[in-house]
Structure formats: structure tokens, C-alpha cells
CSV table of C-alpha atoms and ligand atoms in Angstrom, one decimal:
chain,number,residue,atom,x,y,z
I,25,MET,CA,135.9,159.4,64.6
I,26,ASN,CA,136.3,157.0,67.5
I,27,GLU,CA,139.6,155.1,67.5
I,28,PRO,CA,139.2,151.5,68.7
I,29,ASP,CA,141.0,150.7,71.9
I,30,PRO,CA,144.0,148.7,70.5
I,31,ASN,CA,143.8,146.2,73.4
I,32,ALA,CA,140.1,145.7,73.5
I,33,PHE,CA,139.9,143.0,70.9
I,34,SER,CA,143.0,140.9,71.5
I,35,LEU,CA,142.1,137.3,71.1
I,36,ASP,CA,143.3,134.2,73.0
I,37,ILE,CA,145.1,131.7,70.8
I,38,ASN,CA,144.3,129.0,73.3
I,39,ASP,CA,140.6,129.5,72.8
I,40,PRO,CA,139.5,127.3,69.9
I,41,GLU,CA,137.0,129.9,68.5
I,42,ASP,CA,139.6,132.7,68.7
I,43,ALA,CA,142.3,130.4,67.2
I,44,GLU,CA,140.0,129.7,64.3
I,45,LEU,CA,139.5,133.4,63.6
I,46,ILE,CA,143.2,134.2,64.0
I,47,GLU,CA,144.1,131.4,61.6
I,48,TYR,CA,141.5,132.6,59.1
I,49,PHE,CA,142.8,136.1,59.2
I,50,LEU,CA,146.4,135.1,58.8
I,51,GLY,CA,145.4,132.8,55.9
I,52,GLU,CA,143.7,135.8,54.1
I,53,LEU,CA,146.5,138.2,54.8
I,54,PRO,CA,148.9,137.3,51.9
I,55,GLU,CA,146.0,137.9,49.4
I,56,ARG,CA,145.2,141.3,51.0
I,57,VAL,CA,148.9,142.3,50.8
I,58,SER,CA,149.1,141.4,47.1
I,59,ALA,CA,145.8,143.3,46.5
I,60,ILE,CA,147.4,146.4,48.2
I,61,ASN,CA,150.4,145.9,46.0
I,62,SER,CA,148.4,145.7,42.8
I,63,ALA,CA,146.3,148.7,43.7
I,64,VAL,CA,149.6,150.7,44.2
I,65,THR,CA,151.0,149.4,40.9
I,66,ASP,CA,147.7,150.3,39.1
I,67,GLU,CA,147.5,153.6,41.0
I,68,ASP,CA,144.0,152.6,41.8
I,69,ILE,CA,143.5,154.9,44.8
I,70,LYS,CA,139.8,153.9,45.2
I,71,GLU,CA,140.6,150.2,45.4
I,72,LEU,CA,143.3,151.0,47.9
I,73,GLY,CA,140.8,152.9,50.0
I,74,ARG,CA,138.4,150.0,49.9
I,75,ILE,CA,140.9,147.5,51.1
I,76,ALA,CA,142.0,149.8,53.9
I,77,HIS,CA,138.4,150.4,54.9
I,78,GLN,CA,137.7,146.6,55.1
I,79,LEU,CA,140.9,145.9,57.0
I,80,LYS,CA,140.2,148.7,59.4
I,81,GLY,CA,136.8,147.3,60.3
I,82,ALA,CA,137.8,143.6,60.3
I,83,ALA,CA,141.4,143.3,61.7
I,84,PRO,CA,140.5,144.3,65.3
I,85,GLY,CA,137.8,141.6,65.5
I,86,PHE,CA,140.3,139.0,64.5
I,87,GLY,CA,142.8,140.0,67.1
I,88,PHE,CA,145.0,142.3,65.0
I,89,PRO,CA,144.2,145.9,66.3
I,90,ALA,CA,147.6,147.2,65.1
I,91,ILE,CA,146.7,146.3,61.5
I,92,GLY,CA,143.3,147.9,62.1
I,93,SER,CA,145.0,151.2,63.2
I,94,ALA,CA,147.5,151.2,60.3
I,95,ALA,CA,144.6,150.6,57.9
I,96,ALA,CA,142.6,153.4,59.5
I,97,GLN,CA,145.5,155.8,59.1
I,98,LEU,CA,145.8,154.9,55.4
I,99,GLU,CA,142.1,155.3,54.8
I,100,GLY,CA,142.1,158.6,56.6
I,101,SER,CA,144.9,159.9,54.5
I,102,ILE,CA,143.3,158.7,51.3
I,103,LYS,CA,140.1,160.5,52.2
I,104,GLU,CA,142.0,163.8,52.6
I,105,LEU,CA,143.3,163.5,49.1
I,106,ASP,CA,141.7,165.5,46.3
I,107,GLU,CA,140.3,162.8,44.2
I,108,SER,CA,141.2,164.4,40.8
I,109,PHE,CA,144.9,164.8,41.8
I,110,ALA,CA,145.1,161.6,43.8
I,111,ASP,CA,148.7,160.6,43.9
I,112,MET,CA,150.0,157.3,45.4
I,113,LYS,CA,153.1,159.0,46.7
I,114,ALA,CA,151.0,161.1,49.1
I,115,VAL,CA,150.1,158.0,51.0
I,116,GLN,CA,153.3,156.0,50.5
I,117,ALA,CA,154.3,156.2,54.1
I,118,GLU,CA,150.9,154.8,55.3
I,119,VAL,CA,151.0,152.1,52.7
I,120,GLU,CA,154.4,151.0,53.7
I,121,SER,CA,153.7,150.9,57.4
I,122,LEU,CA,150.6,148.8,56.8
I,123,LEU,CA,152.4,146.5,54.4
I,124,SER,CA,155.3,145.9,56.7
I,125,LEU,CA,153.0,145.3,59.6
I,126,CYS,CA,151.1,142.7,57.6
I,127,GLN,CA,154.3,141.2,56.4
I,128,SER,CA,155.5,140.8,59.9
I,129,TYR,CA,152.6,138.4,60.6
I,130,ILE,CA,153.1,136.5,57.4
I,131,THR,CA,156.7,135.8,57.9
I,132,PRO,CA,157.4,136.1,61.6
I,133,LYS,CA,160.9,137.3,62.6
J,79,MET,CA,102.6,113.3,62.6
J,80,PRO,CA,104.0,116.7,63.4
J,81,ASP,CA,102.3,118.7,66.2
J,82,VAL,CA,100.7,121.9,65.1
J,83,ASN,CA,102.9,124.8,66.0
J,84,LEU,CA,100.9,127.9,66.7
J,85,THR,CA,103.5,130.2,68.0
J,86,GLN,CA,106.7,129.1,66.2
J,87,LEU,CA,108.7,130.4,69.1
J,88,ASP,CA,110.5,127.2,69.4
J,89,THR,CA,112.0,127.2,65.9
J,90,THR,CA,115.5,128.5,65.5
J,91,PRO,CA,115.3,132.1,64.2
J,92,VAL,CA,117.0,132.8,60.9
J,93,VAL,CA,119.3,135.9,60.9
J,94,LEU,CA,120.4,137.4,57.5
J,95,LEU,CA,123.7,139.2,57.4
J,96,ILE,CA,124.2,141.5,54.4
J,97,ASP,CA,127.8,142.8,54.3
J,98,ASP,CA,130.3,143.1,51.4
J,99,SER,CA,133.2,142.0,53.6
J,100,GLN,CA,133.9,138.3,53.9
J,101,PHE,CA,135.8,139.1,57.1
J,102,VAL,CA,132.6,140.2,58.7
J,103,HIS,CA,130.8,137.1,57.6
J,104,ARG,CA,133.5,134.9,59.0
J,105,LEU,CA,133.7,136.9,62.2
J,106,LEU,CA,130.0,136.9,63.0
J,107,ASP,CA,129.6,133.3,61.9
J,108,ALA,CA,132.1,132.4,64.7
J,109,ARG,CA,130.9,134.9,67.2
J,110,LEU,CA,127.2,134.2,67.0
J,111,ARG,CA,127.6,130.4,66.9
J,112,SER,CA,126.8,130.1,70.5
J,113,GLU,CA,123.5,131.9,70.0
J,114,SER,CA,120.5,129.8,69.0
J,115,ILE,CA,120.1,131.3,65.6
J,116,SER,CA,120.7,130.2,62.0
J,117,LEU,CA,122.9,132.7,60.3
J,118,ILE,CA,122.7,133.1,56.5
J,119,GLY,CA,124.6,135.7,54.5
J,120,GLU,CA,124.7,137.8,51.3
J,121,HIS,CA,127.4,140.1,50.1
J,122,ASP,CA,125.5,142.9,48.4
J,123,GLY,CA,122.2,144.8,49.0
J,124,LYS,CA,120.4,143.7,45.9
J,125,VAL,CA,120.9,140.0,46.4
J,126,GLY,CA,120.3,140.5,50.1
J,127,LEU,CA,116.9,142.0,49.5
J,128,GLU,CA,115.9,139.0,47.3
J,129,ARG,CA,117.2,136.6,50.0
J,130,ALA,CA,115.2,138.5,52.6
J,131,ILE,CA,112.0,138.1,50.5
J,132,GLU,CA,112.7,134.4,50.0
J,133,GLU,CA,113.6,133.5,53.6
J,134,GLY,CA,111.7,135.9,55.7
J,135,PRO,CA,114.4,136.1,58.4
J,136,ALA,CA,113.6,137.1,62.0
J,137,LEU,CA,116.3,139.7,61.9
J,138,ILE,CA,118.6,141.4,59.3
J,139,LEU,CA,122.1,142.6,60.1
J,140,LEU,CA,122.9,145.2,57.5
J,141,ASP,CA,126.2,146.8,56.6
J,142,LEU,CA,125.9,150.5,55.7
J,143,ASP,CA,129.0,150.8,53.7
J,144,MET,CA,128.8,148.6,50.6
J,145,PRO,CA,129.7,149.1,46.9
J,146,VAL,CA,126.9,148.7,44.3
J,147,MET,CA,123.9,149.3,46.6
J,148,ASP,CA,124.8,150.8,50.0
J,149,GLY,CA,123.1,150.1,53.3
J,150,PHE,CA,120.8,153.1,53.3
J,151,GLU,CA,119.5,152.2,49.8
J,152,THR,CA,119.1,148.6,50.9
J,153,LEU,CA,117.3,149.6,54.0
J,154,ARG,CA,114.9,151.8,52.0
J,155,ALA,CA,114.2,149.0,49.7
J,156,LEU,CA,113.6,146.6,52.6
J,157,LYS,CA,111.1,149.0,54.1
J,158,ASP,CA,109.4,149.6,50.7
J,159,GLU,CA,108.8,145.9,50.2
J,160,PRO,CA,105.7,144.6,52.0
J,161,ARG,CA,107.2,141.2,52.5
J,162,THR,CA,110.3,142.5,54.3
J,163,ARG,CA,108.9,145.7,55.9
J,164,ASP,CA,108.3,144.3,59.3
J,165,ILE,CA,111.6,142.5,59.7
J,166,PRO,CA,113.8,144.3,62.2
J,167,VAL,CA,117.1,145.6,60.9
J,168,ILE,CA,120.2,146.2,62.9
J,169,VAL,CA,122.6,148.4,61.0
J,170,LEU,CA,126.3,147.6,61.1
J,171,SER,CA,128.8,150.3,60.3
J,172,GLY,CA,132.4,151.4,60.8
J,173,MET,CA,131.2,155.0,60.4
J,174,ASN,CA,130.4,156.2,63.8
J,175,SER,CA,128.8,159.5,63.1
J,176,SER,CA,125.6,160.3,64.8
J,177,GLN,CA,124.3,161.6,61.5
J,178,ASP,CA,124.4,158.1,60.0
J,179,LYS,CA,122.7,156.7,63.1
J,180,VAL,CA,119.9,159.2,62.8
J,181,ALA,CA,119.5,158.5,59.1
J,182,ALA,CA,119.4,154.8,59.6
J,183,PHE,CA,116.8,155.1,62.4
J,184,ASP,CA,114.8,157.4,60.2
J,185,LEU,CA,114.7,154.7,57.6
J,186,GLY,CA,113.4,152.2,60.0
J,187,ALA,CA,116.5,150.5,61.6
J,188,VAL,CA,115.8,149.2,65.1
J,189,ASP,CA,119.4,149.3,66.3
J,190,PHE,CA,122.9,150.2,65.4
J,191,VAL,CA,126.2,148.4,66.1
J,192,THR,CA,129.6,150.0,65.3
J,193,LYS,CA,132.5,148.1,63.8
J,194,PRO,CA,134.8,146.8,65.1
J,195,PHE,CA,132.2,144.9,67.1
J,196,GLU,CA,132.3,144.7,70.9
J,197,LEU,CA,131.2,141.1,71.3
J,198,THR,CA,129.1,141.3,74.3
J,199,GLU,CA,127.2,144.3,73.0
J,200,LEU,CA,126.7,142.7,69.6
J,201,ARG,CA,125.2,139.5,71.1
J,202,ALA,CA,123.0,141.5,73.5
J,203,ARG,CA,121.6,143.6,70.7
J,204,VAL,CA,120.9,140.6,68.5
J,205,ARG,CA,119.2,138.9,71.4
J,206,SER,CA,117.0,141.8,72.3
J,207,SER,CA,115.9,142.4,68.7
J,208,LEU,CA,115.0,138.7,68.3
J,209,LYS,CA,113.1,138.7,71.6
J,210,MET,CA,111.2,141.9,70.5
J,211,SER,CA,110.3,140.4,67.1
J,212,ALA,CA,109.2,137.1,68.7
J,213,LEU,CA,107.0,139.0,71.1
J,214,LEU,CA,105.5,141.2,68.3
J,215,GLN,CA,104.8,138.1,66.2
J,216,MET,CA,103.2,136.5,69.2
J,217,LEU,CA,101.0,139.5,69.8
J,218,SER,CA,99.8,139.7,66.3
J,219,GLN,CA,99.0,136.0,66.4
J,220,LYS,CA,97.3,136.4,69.8
J,221,ALA,CA,94.8,138.6,68.1
J,222,GLN,CA,93.9,135.7,65.9
J,223,ILE,CA,93.8,133.1,68.6
J,224,ASP,CA,90.9,131.9,70.7
J,225,GLY,CA,91.8,132.2,74.3
J,226,LEU,CA,90.0,129.1,75.6
J,227,SER,CA,90.8,126.5,72.9
J,228,GLY,CA,94.2,127.9,71.7
J,229,LEU,CA,92.9,127.4,68.1
J,230,PHE,CA,92.5,130.2,65.6
J,231,ASN,CA,89.4,132.3,66.0
J,232,ARG,CA,86.5,133.0,63.7
J,233,THR,CA,88.0,136.2,62.2
J,234,TYR,CA,91.1,134.3,61.2
J,235,PHE,CA,89.0,131.5,59.8
J,236,ASP,CA,87.1,133.9,57.5
J,237,GLU,CA,90.3,135.4,56.2
J,238,ARG,CA,92.1,132.1,55.8
J,239,LEU,CA,89.2,130.3,54.1
J,240,LYS,CA,89.2,132.9,51.4
J,241,GLY,CA,92.9,132.6,50.9
J,242,GLU,CA,92.9,128.8,50.8
J,243,TYR,CA,89.9,128.7,48.5
J,244,ASP,CA,91.5,131.1,46.0
J,245,ARG,CA,94.7,128.9,46.1
J,246,ALA,CA,92.8,125.7,45.5
J,247,ILE,CA,91.0,127.3,42.5
J,248,ARG,CA,94.2,128.7,41.1
J,249,HIS,CA,96.2,125.5,41.3
J,250,GLY,CA,93.3,123.1,40.8
J,251,HIS,CA,94.2,121.4,44.0
J,252,PRO,CA,91.9,119.4,46.3
J,253,MET,CA,90.6,121.1,49.5
J,254,SER,CA,88.1,120.3,52.2
J,255,ILE,CA,86.6,121.9,55.2
J,256,ALA,CA,84.8,120.4,58.2
J,257,MET,CA,82.3,121.8,60.7
J,258,ILE,CA,82.4,120.1,64.0
J,259,ASP,CA,79.9,120.5,66.8
J,260,LEU,CA,79.9,118.9,70.3
J,261,ASP,CA,76.8,116.7,71.0
J,262,HIS,CA,74.5,117.8,73.9
J,263,PHE,CA,77.1,120.3,75.1
J,264,LYS,CA,74.5,122.4,76.9
J,265,SER,CA,73.7,119.6,79.3
J,266,ILE,CA,77.4,119.3,80.3
J,267,ASN,CA,77.4,123.0,81.2
J,268,ASP,CA,74.1,122.6,83.0
J,269,THR,CA,75.0,119.5,84.9
J,270,TYR,CA,78.6,120.0,85.7
J,271,GLY,CA,79.0,123.7,85.5
J,272,HIS,CA,80.8,126.0,83.1
J,273,PRO,CA,84.3,125.2,84.2
J,274,ALA,CA,83.6,121.6,83.1
J,275,GLY,CA,82.3,122.9,79.8
J,276,ASP,CA,85.4,124.9,79.3
J,277,ALA,CA,87.6,121.9,80.0
J,278,VAL,CA,85.7,120.0,77.3
J,279,ILE,CA,86.2,122.7,74.7
J,280,ALA,CA,89.9,122.9,75.6
J,281,GLY,CA,90.2,119.1,75.6
J,282,VAL,CA,88.5,118.6,72.3
J,283,ALA,CA,90.7,121.3,70.8
J,284,GLN,CA,93.7,119.2,71.9
J,285,VAL,CA,92.3,116.1,70.2
J,286,ILE,CA,91.8,118.1,67.0
J,287,LEU,CA,95.3,119.5,67.1
J,288,HIS,CA,96.7,116.1,67.7
J,289,GLU,CA,95.0,114.5,64.7
J,290,LEU,CA,95.6,117.4,62.2
J,291,ARG,CA,98.6,117.6,59.9
J,292,SER,CA,100.7,120.8,60.2
J,293,SER,CA,99.2,122.2,57.0
J,294,ASP,CA,95.6,122.0,58.4
J,295,ILE,CA,94.0,124.9,60.1
J,296,ALA,CA,91.8,124.5,63.1
J,297,CYS,CA,89.5,127.3,64.4
J,298,ARG,CA,86.9,127.7,67.1
J,299,TYR,CA,83.9,128.9,65.1
J,300,GLY,CA,81.8,129.8,68.2
J,301,GLY,CA,80.4,128.2,71.4
J,302,GLU,CA,81.0,124.5,71.0
J,303,GLU,CA,81.6,124.6,67.3
J,304,PHE,CA,84.9,124.1,65.5
J,305,VAL,CA,85.8,124.4,61.9
J,306,LEU,CA,88.8,122.9,60.0
J,307,ILE,CA,90.4,123.9,56.8
J,308,MET,CA,92.3,121.1,55.1
J,309,PRO,CA,94.2,122.2,52.0
J,310,GLU,CA,95.4,119.5,49.6
J,311,THR,CA,92.9,117.2,51.1
J,312,ASN,CA,90.0,115.5,49.2
J,313,PRO,CA,86.7,114.9,51.0
J,314,GLU,CA,87.4,111.2,51.5
J,315,GLN,CA,90.6,112.0,53.4
J,316,ALA,CA,88.9,114.7,55.3
J,317,TYR,CA,86.1,112.3,56.2
J,318,ASN,CA,88.7,109.8,57.6
J,319,LEU,CA,90.4,112.5,59.5
J,320,CYS,CA,87.1,113.6,61.2
J,321,GLN,CA,86.3,110.0,62.0
J,322,ARG,CA,89.6,109.7,63.8
J,323,ILE,CA,88.8,112.9,65.8
J,324,ARG,CA,85.3,111.6,66.5
J,325,GLU,CA,86.6,108.2,67.7
J,326,ARG,CA,89.2,109.8,69.9
J,327,CYS,CA,86.9,112.2,71.5
J,328,GLU,CA,84.5,109.5,72.4
J,329,THR,CA,87.1,107.6,74.4
J,330,ILE,CA,88.3,110.5,76.6
J,331,THR,CA,87.7,110.1,80.3
J,332,TRP,CA,87.0,113.6,81.7
J,333,ALA,CA,88.3,114.5,85.1
J,334,ARG,CA,85.3,116.5,86.1
J,335,HIS,CA,82.7,113.9,84.9
J,336,PRO,CA,84.4,110.5,84.4
J,337,THR,CA,81.2,108.6,83.8
J,338,ARG,CA,79.9,111.1,81.2
J,339,SER,CA,81.7,110.8,77.8
J,340,VAL,CA,81.5,113.6,75.2
J,341,THR,CA,80.8,112.9,71.5
J,342,LEU,CA,80.8,115.2,68.5
J,343,SER,CA,79.3,115.3,65.0
J,344,ALA,CA,80.9,116.6,61.9
J,345,GLY,CA,79.9,117.8,58.4
J,346,VAL,CA,82.6,117.6,55.7
J,347,VAL,CA,82.6,119.2,52.3
J,348,GLY,CA,85.4,119.2,49.8
J,349,ALA,CA,86.6,119.1,46.2
J,350,ASP,CA,89.1,116.8,44.4
J,351,ASP,CA,90.0,119.6,42.0
J,352,GLY,CA,89.7,123.2,43.0
J,353,SER,CA,89.5,124.4,39.4
J,354,SER,CA,86.1,122.8,39.1
J,355,ILE,CA,84.6,124.8,42.0
J,356,ASN,CA,82.1,127.5,41.0
J,357,CYS,CA,80.7,128.7,44.3
J,358,THR,CA,81.7,131.1,47.0
J,359,PRO,CA,83.6,130.3,50.2
J,360,SER,CA,80.4,131.0,52.2
J,361,ALA,CA,78.6,128.3,50.2
J,362,TRP,CA,81.2,125.9,51.5
J,363,VAL,CA,80.4,126.8,55.1
J,364,GLU,CA,76.7,126.4,54.4
J,365,MET,CA,77.2,123.0,52.8
J,366,ALA,CA,79.4,121.8,55.7
J,367,ASP,CA,76.7,123.1,58.0
J,368,ARG,CA,74.0,121.1,56.1
J,369,ASN,CA,76.1,117.9,56.4
J,370,LEU,CA,76.6,118.6,60.1
J,371,TYR,CA,72.8,118.9,60.5
J,372,SER,CA,72.3,115.6,58.8
J,373,ALA,CA,74.9,114.0,61.0
J,374,LYS,CA,72.9,115.3,64.0
J,375,GLN,CA,69.7,113.9,62.4
J,376,ALA,CA,71.4,110.6,62.0
J,377,GLY,CA,71.7,110.2,65.7
J,378,ARG,CA,74.9,112.3,66.5
J,379,ASN,CA,78.4,111.0,67.1
J,380,THR,CA,78.5,110.8,63.3
J,381,VAL,CA,80.5,112.3,60.4
J,382,LYS,CA,78.7,113.1,57.1
J,383,ALA,CA,80.6,114.2,54.0
J,384,SER,CA,79.9,115.2,50.5
J,385,HIS,CA,81.6,116.7,47.5
J,386,ILE,CA,81.0,120.4,46.9
J,387,ASN,CA,79.1,119.6,43.7
J,388,GLY,CA,76.7,117.5,45.8
J,389,SER,CA,77.9,114.0,44.9
J,390,ALA,CA,78.4,111.5,47.6
J,391,VAL,CA,81.7,110.6,49.1
J,392,GLN,CA,83.0,107.1,48.6
J,393,ILE,CA,83.7,105.9,52.1
J,394,THR,CA,86.7,103.6,52.5
J,395,GLN,CA,87.7,102.1,55.8
J,396,SER,CA,89.7,104.6,57.8
J,397,LYS,CA,93.1,103.2,58.8
J,398,ALA,CA,93.7,103.3,62.6
J,399,GLY,CA,96.2,105.8,64.0
R,534,MG,MG1,131.2,147.2,54.1
């Protein structure tokens, strides 16, 4: 699989079109974070995979390649799991790094 | 009165995006805004297919990875459906395996763009697909268009008459046709040469196009003969329309023979209610021809009209313009 170049899609906050996309993505982020949390609580590995897949594809285009990479890692790990024995704990590290990354954009330090 | 648009190249092409992710919709909506397209969207393959049938977009951007009905299945359905078969499809996918590309091309995709999108590439691919589809559309229309007049040709007329005739019968709607013939055309060719004759054919075609409404269909029937199909038009209205064409033609000053005006005669036939018609499309043409003949007999530069059932047309004064 081709990993996207993390710098190739950085957007310019001073460009109105870019700013609109960044703002939209940031506005959506809290909802995605809570969706990830619910999937973890429900142990719904399939849903978690779906969210990760969408973030992987979308985040770089909105100027957040790091979130895209974290989501790609999570999706990759989920794909390696044996579906019948899917255990959330196996992907806990990936979930946490994706969540903390998202969180860092929601509440900037 | 809208001008008749033969090529439709100057209308904004509709592009349909089928992708389950709202992010992608939002992203492409912003990123393709500078292109002269109108972007519409659906979030799953099933609804996307219906929308494609309904809107007949110039291009479809299709996500491969969707729940419910995935991109491959949607692509197969689009290519199975006669109304969407010829619409070019660019496949969008995060999956970057060459296997998927081959599968998508096998199913009839014209191009492939990988997520995350590289903007310049995406725009270039959208543009080239649109250009290609516009050219193909133009080519298929060219085959139906008469080169000299720019009107539809005889083959197209035969096909279209049948279609409009069936529609008028089915819905019980009015419909008329008119056969138009230039008066003493041979003497223009003989006196001023064939280029002058060609200029007259092209000029009269322009007059016809100018007077027609966008729903009317103008064809060159042969030599100096034209035929009009006027759906939703009763014979009185068709008569008035042909009178306007006749009047306008008469007043044109021709560059190659300024002192010699050109006139035309027309035979109109029509029905107020298509459901009452019980004859064939070719009987319409014969009847219009007969009315054209009696217009010529009446001294030319004349329009004669009748109902398809043979009854006379009530002539009301045509309004100017
Ligand atoms: Mg998708």
C-alpha cells in the first residue's frame, strides 16, 4: 500500500477555500472522536474499522495528514485481526494514539 | 424566445459524486468549485444509480469502498442500465492495488483516482473525461446533423417523427409538422451560382432556428426542402409560426444578390389531440406535402394548413414578433 506523503496535503489557513475545509474538519472531529469511543465501548471492531478507513482517506485532504496516518495504522492493525477473535485490546495502542492526536486538535495545548 | 441549442456544449456539465463519506463530498465540493461544473451527490450506490438515471450526468465519480452496495456492484449496475451505460465513470478509491484498477477498468470505468486526492491530478482527470464525453456527444450528434444548414438531417427526422408521433398519441397532446420549400430555388443556383444557393439554404435555416421554440425540431429534408416537428403545438399555432418564418425570409437582403429576395411556401398539418389520430407518421408527411403543393398552386410565398383529419384550420391573425 502507498503511504501518502505527510507533507503533500498541508493546507494554507490563509487561503479561504483551505480555511473552510480545515474548519469543517475540525467541526466534525468531536463527533468522530465520540464515534470511536462508542465503537470501543461496544467492542464493535467493524465500525471502528469503518471510521478509521474514512479518516484515513479524508484527513489528508483537509490538511491533517498525521490523523490520516494514525487512522491508516489503526485500520491496518484491524485488518490483521482474526475477525472471530477480534479483541479491542489488540488495537488499543493504535486507538489511543489516534484519539490523542484528534484530541490535540480539538483542545489545543 | 430561447435559441435552439444543437450541441449543448455551452451548458454546465452535471457531475454526480457517489461516495459514502460526507468528508469526500465536502472536499470535492470545495475543490471542484473552480471548475465549470455542477456537482451533485449521493451517499450510496443504489440511490446513486437512481439519481444517475434521473439526471443523466456528464460524468460520475464513484467510490469503490461503500457499505450496502459497493463501487464495483454500482459500476456493474450503471453499465447494465441503458440510460446510464454511456456515462463515463471515474472510480475513486483509497485502495491502491492494481487489481482493483484492472477490475474497475474491466467493468467500464474510464479512469481511476486514488484517495487521498492529489488536487491537480483530480481536476485534470475530471476535465479530460468531460472533454472526451462532450466530444463523443458532439460526434454522435454530428452524424445526425446536416452540414450545410446545421439543422438535423433526414435520417434524424424519420426517427424523431416516429417518437414524437407516439408520444402525442400516448398523452393525447397536440402536435404539428410543416414542410417548407424555397420558391424558385433552382433559378437562384442557375443565376448566381451554387455558393449563392448554399448561402440561401444556410440563411433560411438560421431564420427557422430563430423563430422556433426550443422544443421544436428543424430538419433539412433534402435539397431546398425543410421539415419542422412541433410537439405540443396545434395546427393554428404551427400556421402562425410558419407565417412568421415566411415573412422573415421575404425581408432578408442577400449579400450575393441584394435585389433578388427569396420566398418560401409551407404546408402544415397537425392535430389538437394526439389520441384522435389514426394514421401513420408517413401519412402526416404526405398530408403536409399536399398542403405545400396547394400553397405553391396558390402562387407561392404562402402557408397552407389543415388538421390531420382533413378539416380546415381556423386562421387567426398572427401576432407580430
Ligand atoms: Mg467509501
